[in-house]
Coordinates of C-alpha atoms in Angstrom, one line a residue:
M1 CA 71.3 152.3 81.7
D2 CA 73.3 154.7 83.7
N3 CA 72.0 156.0 87.1
F4 CA 70.4 159.5 86.8
T5 CA 68.3 162.2 88.5
W6 CA 66.1 164.3 86.2
Y7 CA 65.0 167.7 87.6
N8 CA 63.1 170.3 85.5
P9 CA 61.2 172.9 87.4
T10 CA 60.1 175.3 84.5
K11 CA 56.3 175.7 84.3
I12 CA 55.2 175.4 80.6
I13 CA 52.0 177.3 79.6
F14 CA 51.3 175.9 76.0
G15 CA 48.6 176.8 73.3
R16 CA 46.8 179.5 71.6
K17 CA 46.7 183.1 73.0
T18 CA 48.6 181.9 76.1
H19 CA 50.9 185.0 75.7
Q20 CA 48.0 187.0 76.9
Q21 CA 48.5 185.5 80.4
V22 CA 51.9 186.9 80.7
G23 CA 51.1 189.9 82.9
Q24 CA 49.0 187.6 85.3
I25 CA 51.8 185.0 85.4
T26 CA 54.6 187.5 85.9
A27 CA 52.8 189.3 88.7
A28 CA 53.1 186.3 91.0
Y29 CA 57.0 186.6 90.8
A30 CA 57.5 190.4 90.7
K31 CA 56.0 193.9 90.2
R32 CA 58.9 195.3 88.2
V33 CA 60.6 193.6 85.2
L34 CA 63.4 194.1 82.8
L35 CA 62.1 193.2 79.2
V36 CA 64.8 191.5 76.9
Y37 CA 63.8 191.1 73.3
G38 CA 65.0 191.0 69.8
G39 CA 67.6 189.0 67.8
G40 CA 69.0 185.5 68.7
S41 CA 69.9 184.0 72.1
V42 CA 67.5 186.2 74.0
I43 CA 66.7 183.7 76.7
D44 CA 70.4 182.9 77.2
T45 CA 71.0 186.6 77.4
A46 CA 68.3 187.0 80.0
K47 CA 69.7 184.4 82.1
A48 CA 73.2 186.0 81.9
I49 CA 71.6 189.1 83.2
G50 CA 69.8 187.3 85.8
L51 CA 73.2 186.0 87.0
G52 CA 74.6 189.6 87.0
V53 CA 71.8 191.0 89.0
E54 CA 72.7 188.5 91.8
D55 CA 76.5 189.1 91.5
N56 CA 78.9 192.1 91.8
G57 CA 81.7 190.7 89.5
D58 CA 82.0 190.2 85.8
V59 CA 79.4 187.8 84.5
W60 CA 81.8 186.4 81.9
D61 CA 83.7 184.7 84.7
F62 CA 80.9 182.4 85.0
Y63 CA 81.1 181.5 81.3
N64 CA 84.9 181.1 81.1
G65 CA 84.7 178.9 84.2
S66 CA 86.9 181.2 86.5
R67 CA 83.9 181.4 89.0
R68 CA 80.8 179.6 89.6
P69 CA 77.5 181.5 90.0
Q70 CA 75.5 181.1 93.2
K71 CA 72.2 182.5 92.3
M72 CA 70.0 183.9 89.3
A73 CA 67.1 186.3 89.4
K74 CA 63.9 184.9 88.4
V75 CA 63.4 184.7 84.5
G76 CA 60.2 184.1 82.6
V77 CA 59.9 183.5 78.8
V78 CA 57.6 184.2 76.0
L79 CA 58.9 181.9 73.3
T80 CA 59.0 183.3 69.7
I81 CA 61.1 180.8 67.8
P82 CA 61.5 177.1 68.8
A83 CA 65.2 176.2 68.5
A84 CA 67.6 176.7 71.4
G85 CA 65.3 175.0 74.1
S86 CA 66.6 177.6 76.6
E87 CA 63.1 178.1 77.9
S88 CA 63.4 175.0 80.0
S89 CA 67.1 174.2 80.2
D90 CA 69.5 174.6 82.9
G91 CA 72.1 176.5 80.8
S92 CA 72.9 179.6 78.7
V93 CA 75.3 180.2 75.8
I94 CA 76.7 183.7 75.1
T95 CA 79.3 185.3 72.9
N96 CA 82.0 187.6 73.8
E97 CA 82.4 189.8 70.9
E98 CA 85.8 191.2 71.9
T99 CA 87.5 187.8 72.4
K100 CA 85.4 185.8 69.8
E101 CA 84.4 183.3 72.4
K102 CA 81.3 181.5 72.7
L103 CA 80.8 179.7 75.8
S104 CA 78.3 178.1 78.2
C105 CA 77.3 178.2 81.7
C106 CA 75.0 175.6 83.3
T107 CA 73.7 175.2 86.9
D108 CA 70.5 173.7 88.5
F109 CA 69.1 177.1 89.1
M110 CA 69.4 178.5 85.6
Y111 CA 66.0 177.1 84.5
P112 CA 63.5 179.8 83.8
D113 CA 60.5 179.9 86.3
F114 CA 57.8 179.8 83.5
A115 CA 57.8 179.5 79.6
I116 CA 54.9 180.6 77.6
L117 CA 54.7 178.6 74.4
N118 CA 52.1 179.9 71.7
P119 CA 52.7 178.4 68.3
E120 CA 50.7 181.4 66.8
L121 CA 53.7 183.7 67.7
C122 CA 55.9 181.8 65.4
Y123 CA 54.1 182.7 62.2
T124 CA 56.5 185.5 61.4
V125 CA 59.7 183.8 61.9
P126 CA 62.0 184.3 58.9
V127 CA 62.5 181.4 56.6
S128 CA 66.2 181.3 57.5
Q129 CA 65.6 181.1 61.0
I130 CA 62.9 178.2 60.6
R131 CA 65.8 176.2 58.8
A132 CA 68.3 177.1 61.3
G133 CA 65.9 176.4 64.3
G134 CA 64.9 173.1 63.0
A135 CA 68.6 172.0 62.6
D136 CA 69.2 173.0 66.1
I137 CA 66.4 171.0 67.5
L138 CA 67.5 168.0 65.5
A139 CA 71.1 168.4 66.7
H140 CA 69.9 168.8 70.3
I141 CA 68.3 165.3 69.9
M142 CA 71.2 163.8 68.1
E143 CA 73.7 164.9 70.7
R144 CA 71.7 162.7 73.1
Y145 CA 71.2 159.9 70.7
F146 CA 74.8 159.3 69.6
V147 CA 76.3 158.1 72.6
P148 CA 78.4 155.1 73.5
N149 CA 75.7 153.7 75.8
D150 CA 73.6 150.7 75.1
H151 CA 70.7 149.1 76.9
N152 CA 68.8 152.4 76.8
D153 CA 66.1 151.4 74.5
V154 CA 63.4 153.7 76.0
S155 CA 65.5 156.9 75.5
D156 CA 66.7 155.6 72.0
R157 CA 63.1 155.4 70.9
I158 CA 61.8 158.6 72.2
C159 CA 64.9 160.2 70.5
E160 CA 63.9 158.5 67.3
A161 CA 60.3 159.4 67.4
A162 CA 61.3 163.0 68.0
M163 CA 63.6 163.0 65.1
E164 CA 60.9 161.5 62.9
A165 CA 58.3 164.1 64.1
L166 CA 60.7 166.9 63.1
I167 CA 61.4 165.3 59.8
T168 CA 57.7 165.3 59.2
N169 CA 56.7 168.8 60.4
M170 CA 59.7 171.0 59.6
P171 CA 58.8 171.0 55.7
K172 CA 55.2 171.8 56.5
V173 CA 56.1 174.9 58.5
L174 CA 58.3 175.9 55.5
E175 CA 55.5 175.3 53.2
D176 CA 53.0 177.1 55.2
P177 CA 54.4 179.4 57.9
K178 CA 50.9 179.8 59.5
D179 CA 50.3 176.1 59.9
Y180 CA 49.3 176.1 63.7
D181 CA 49.5 172.4 64.0
A182 CA 52.8 171.9 62.4
W183 CA 54.2 174.8 64.5
A184 CA 52.7 173.3 67.8
E185 CA 54.8 170.2 67.0
M186 CA 57.9 172.0 66.4
M187 CA 57.5 174.2 69.4
W188 CA 57.0 171.3 71.7
L189 CA 59.7 169.4 70.0
G190 CA 62.2 172.3 70.6
N191 CA 61.3 172.0 74.2
I192 CA 61.6 168.3 74.6
A193 CA 64.8 168.2 72.7
H194 CA 66.6 170.2 75.4
N195 CA 64.7 169.9 78.5
G196 CA 67.0 167.2 79.8
L197 CA 64.7 164.2 79.4
L198 CA 66.2 162.6 76.2
G199 CA 69.7 162.2 77.7
K200 CA 68.9 160.4 80.9
G201 CA 70.5 157.2 81.6
R202 CA 73.2 157.9 78.9
R203 CA 76.3 160.0 78.4
D204 CA 75.5 163.1 76.1
D205 CA 78.1 163.8 73.5
W206 CA 78.0 167.7 72.7
A207 CA 81.2 167.6 70.4
S208 CA 79.3 168.9 67.4
H209 CA 77.8 171.8 69.3
N210 CA 81.2 172.8 71.0
I211 CA 82.7 172.7 67.4
E212 CA 80.0 174.9 66.1
H213 CA 80.4 177.3 68.9
E214 CA 83.8 178.2 67.5
L215 CA 82.5 178.6 64.0
S216 CA 79.7 181.0 64.9
A217 CA 82.0 182.8 67.4
I218 CA 84.1 183.8 64.4
Y219 CA 81.7 183.9 61.6
D220 CA 78.4 185.4 61.0
V221 CA 76.6 181.9 61.0
A222 CA 73.4 180.9 62.7
H223 CA 74.0 178.3 65.3
G224 CA 71.6 175.8 63.6
A225 CA 73.0 176.5 60.1
G226 CA 76.5 175.7 61.5
L227 CA 75.4 172.5 63.0
A228 CA 74.0 171.4 59.7
V229 CA 77.5 171.6 58.3
V230 CA 79.3 170.3 61.3
F231 CA 77.2 167.3 62.3
P232 CA 77.4 165.2 59.2
A233 CA 81.2 165.7 59.2
W234 CA 81.5 164.7 62.8
M235 CA 79.4 161.5 61.8
R236 CA 81.7 160.6 59.0
Y237 CA 84.7 161.0 61.4
V238 CA 83.3 159.0 64.3
Y239 CA 80.9 156.3 63.1
K240 CA 83.2 153.5 63.3
E241 CA 83.6 153.9 66.9
H242 CA 80.1 152.4 67.5
P243 CA 78.7 151.5 64.1
W244 CA 75.6 149.8 65.4
R245 CA 74.1 153.0 66.5
F246 CA 74.4 154.5 62.9
V247 CA 72.9 151.4 61.5
Q248 CA 70.0 151.7 64.0
F249 CA 69.8 155.5 63.0
A250 CA 69.6 154.7 59.3
S251 CA 67.0 151.9 59.8
R252 CA 64.6 153.4 62.4
V253 CA 64.8 157.1 61.6
W254 CA 65.3 157.2 57.8
H255 CA 63.6 153.8 57.2
V256 CA 66.5 152.6 55.2
D257 CA 66.5 148.9 54.4
V258 CA 69.8 147.9 55.7
S259 CA 69.3 144.2 55.4
S260 CA 71.3 143.8 52.2
M261 CA 74.0 146.3 53.3
D262 CA 77.2 145.8 55.0
E263 CA 77.8 147.8 58.0
D264 CA 79.7 150.6 56.5
E265 CA 77.1 151.1 53.8
A266 CA 74.3 151.1 56.3
C267 CA 76.2 153.7 58.4
L268 CA 76.7 156.0 55.4
A269 CA 73.3 155.6 54.1
G270 CA 72.0 157.2 57.3
I271 CA 74.4 160.0 57.2
H272 CA 73.5 160.6 53.4
A273 CA 69.9 160.7 54.5
L274 CA 70.5 163.4 57.0
E275 CA 72.4 165.5 54.5
D276 CA 69.7 165.0 51.9
F277 CA 67.2 166.1 54.5
F278 CA 69.1 169.2 55.3
K279 CA 69.6 170.0 51.7
S280 CA 65.8 169.5 51.1
V281 CA 64.8 172.2 53.5
G282 CA 67.4 174.8 52.1
L283 CA 70.4 174.2 54.5
A284 CA 74.1 174.0 53.4
T285 CA 75.9 171.0 54.4
H286 CA 79.6 172.2 53.6
L287 CA 81.5 175.2 54.8
S288 CA 82.4 176.2 51.3
E289 CA 78.6 176.6 50.6
I290 CA 78.3 179.2 53.3
G291 CA 81.4 181.1 52.2
I292 CA 83.9 179.9 54.8
D293 CA 87.4 178.7 53.7
D294 CA 90.0 176.8 55.6
T295 CA 91.8 180.0 57.0
N296 CA 90.7 179.4 60.6
I297 CA 90.3 175.7 60.8
A298 CA 93.3 175.1 63.0
L299 CA 92.5 178.1 65.2
M300 CA 88.9 176.8 65.7
A301 CA 90.2 173.2 66.6
Q302 CA 92.5 174.5 69.1
K303 CA 90.0 176.9 70.7
A304 CA 87.3 174.0 70.7
C305 CA 89.6 171.7 72.8
K306 CA 91.4 174.6 74.8
N307 CA 90.2 173.4 78.2
H308 CA 89.4 169.7 77.6
P309 CA 88.8 167.1 74.8
L310 CA 85.4 166.8 73.4
G311 CA 82.7 164.2 73.2
S312 CA 81.7 161.0 74.7
F313 CA 80.9 159.0 71.6
K314 CA 84.6 159.3 70.6
T315 CA 87.0 161.5 72.6
L316 CA 88.2 164.2 70.3
Y317 CA 91.4 166.5 70.6
A318 CA 92.3 169.3 68.6
Q319 CA 93.8 167.3 65.8
D320 CA 90.5 165.4 65.4
V321 CA 88.5 168.6 65.4
E322 CA 90.7 169.9 62.6
E323 CA 90.2 166.8 60.5
I324 CA 86.2 167.2 61.2
L325 CA 86.4 170.8 59.9
K326 CA 88.4 169.7 56.9
I327 CA 85.8 167.0 56.2
A328 CA 83.0 169.8 56.5
Q329 CA 85.0 171.9 54.0

């Protein structure tokens, strides 16, 4: 297990009718507020605005890496869709529509001050966003699970339990969008998946996320829907680097009986199980299924690795990313 420090200052207020406390809670921080709402990436946008409030320059500088932010105005969250986990994470991802770039900025002071999580507010989430949100949550866990580290059993098993909980509860939410208990599990999972806990003592990967950012920067694809396409393709490309972890994934998460399989069969069985799950909840697993051809594959690969190679499970360069996107086709 690697050395680590875990810090998460966001106050979580969870449960029924908790959104009714927003005025009282906010008043402890400020008397005047800017309300940011609607569409996707609202929390990330609020964080970007918070950086801009404390700076006289171009906020995009913080995302392209030309400058580092020094301070963020206070941000509070009322979560209405569990997915990104930004309500208690240290980062923000936004898209520059002019340059078609989707980039992130992360610092220790970008955690929201508080986040209200009321599962009742999720009842009207569109089905397409339930699917994409669930895939995003699962991907956040897998980015921290598929790592080169061994001797990290506690984090492994927390990740596996979280993945199993999502596999169990996401179909329940799709079947009954007003199932409070299933939504409560999904909302808390979304938070746990990206609040920093699951990656401690190990080296997160994030290659699939960075590849997908290029996909959704160019095409009108929800982030989670893109991850359902990219992640299985990434798995097929990298699994031979550390096959034992994929065998463990198949056995512990999908309960595949790997005892009679060789290593390759066991690895691929877990990947197939993941794809089958995505399909069962209505997600596409190939680019062609969402109307994307190979026109921009080389461009996306170059942009993904513009500043540095990707990943910790296997170091990926532009040529590797191009091959992954071809597998995804």
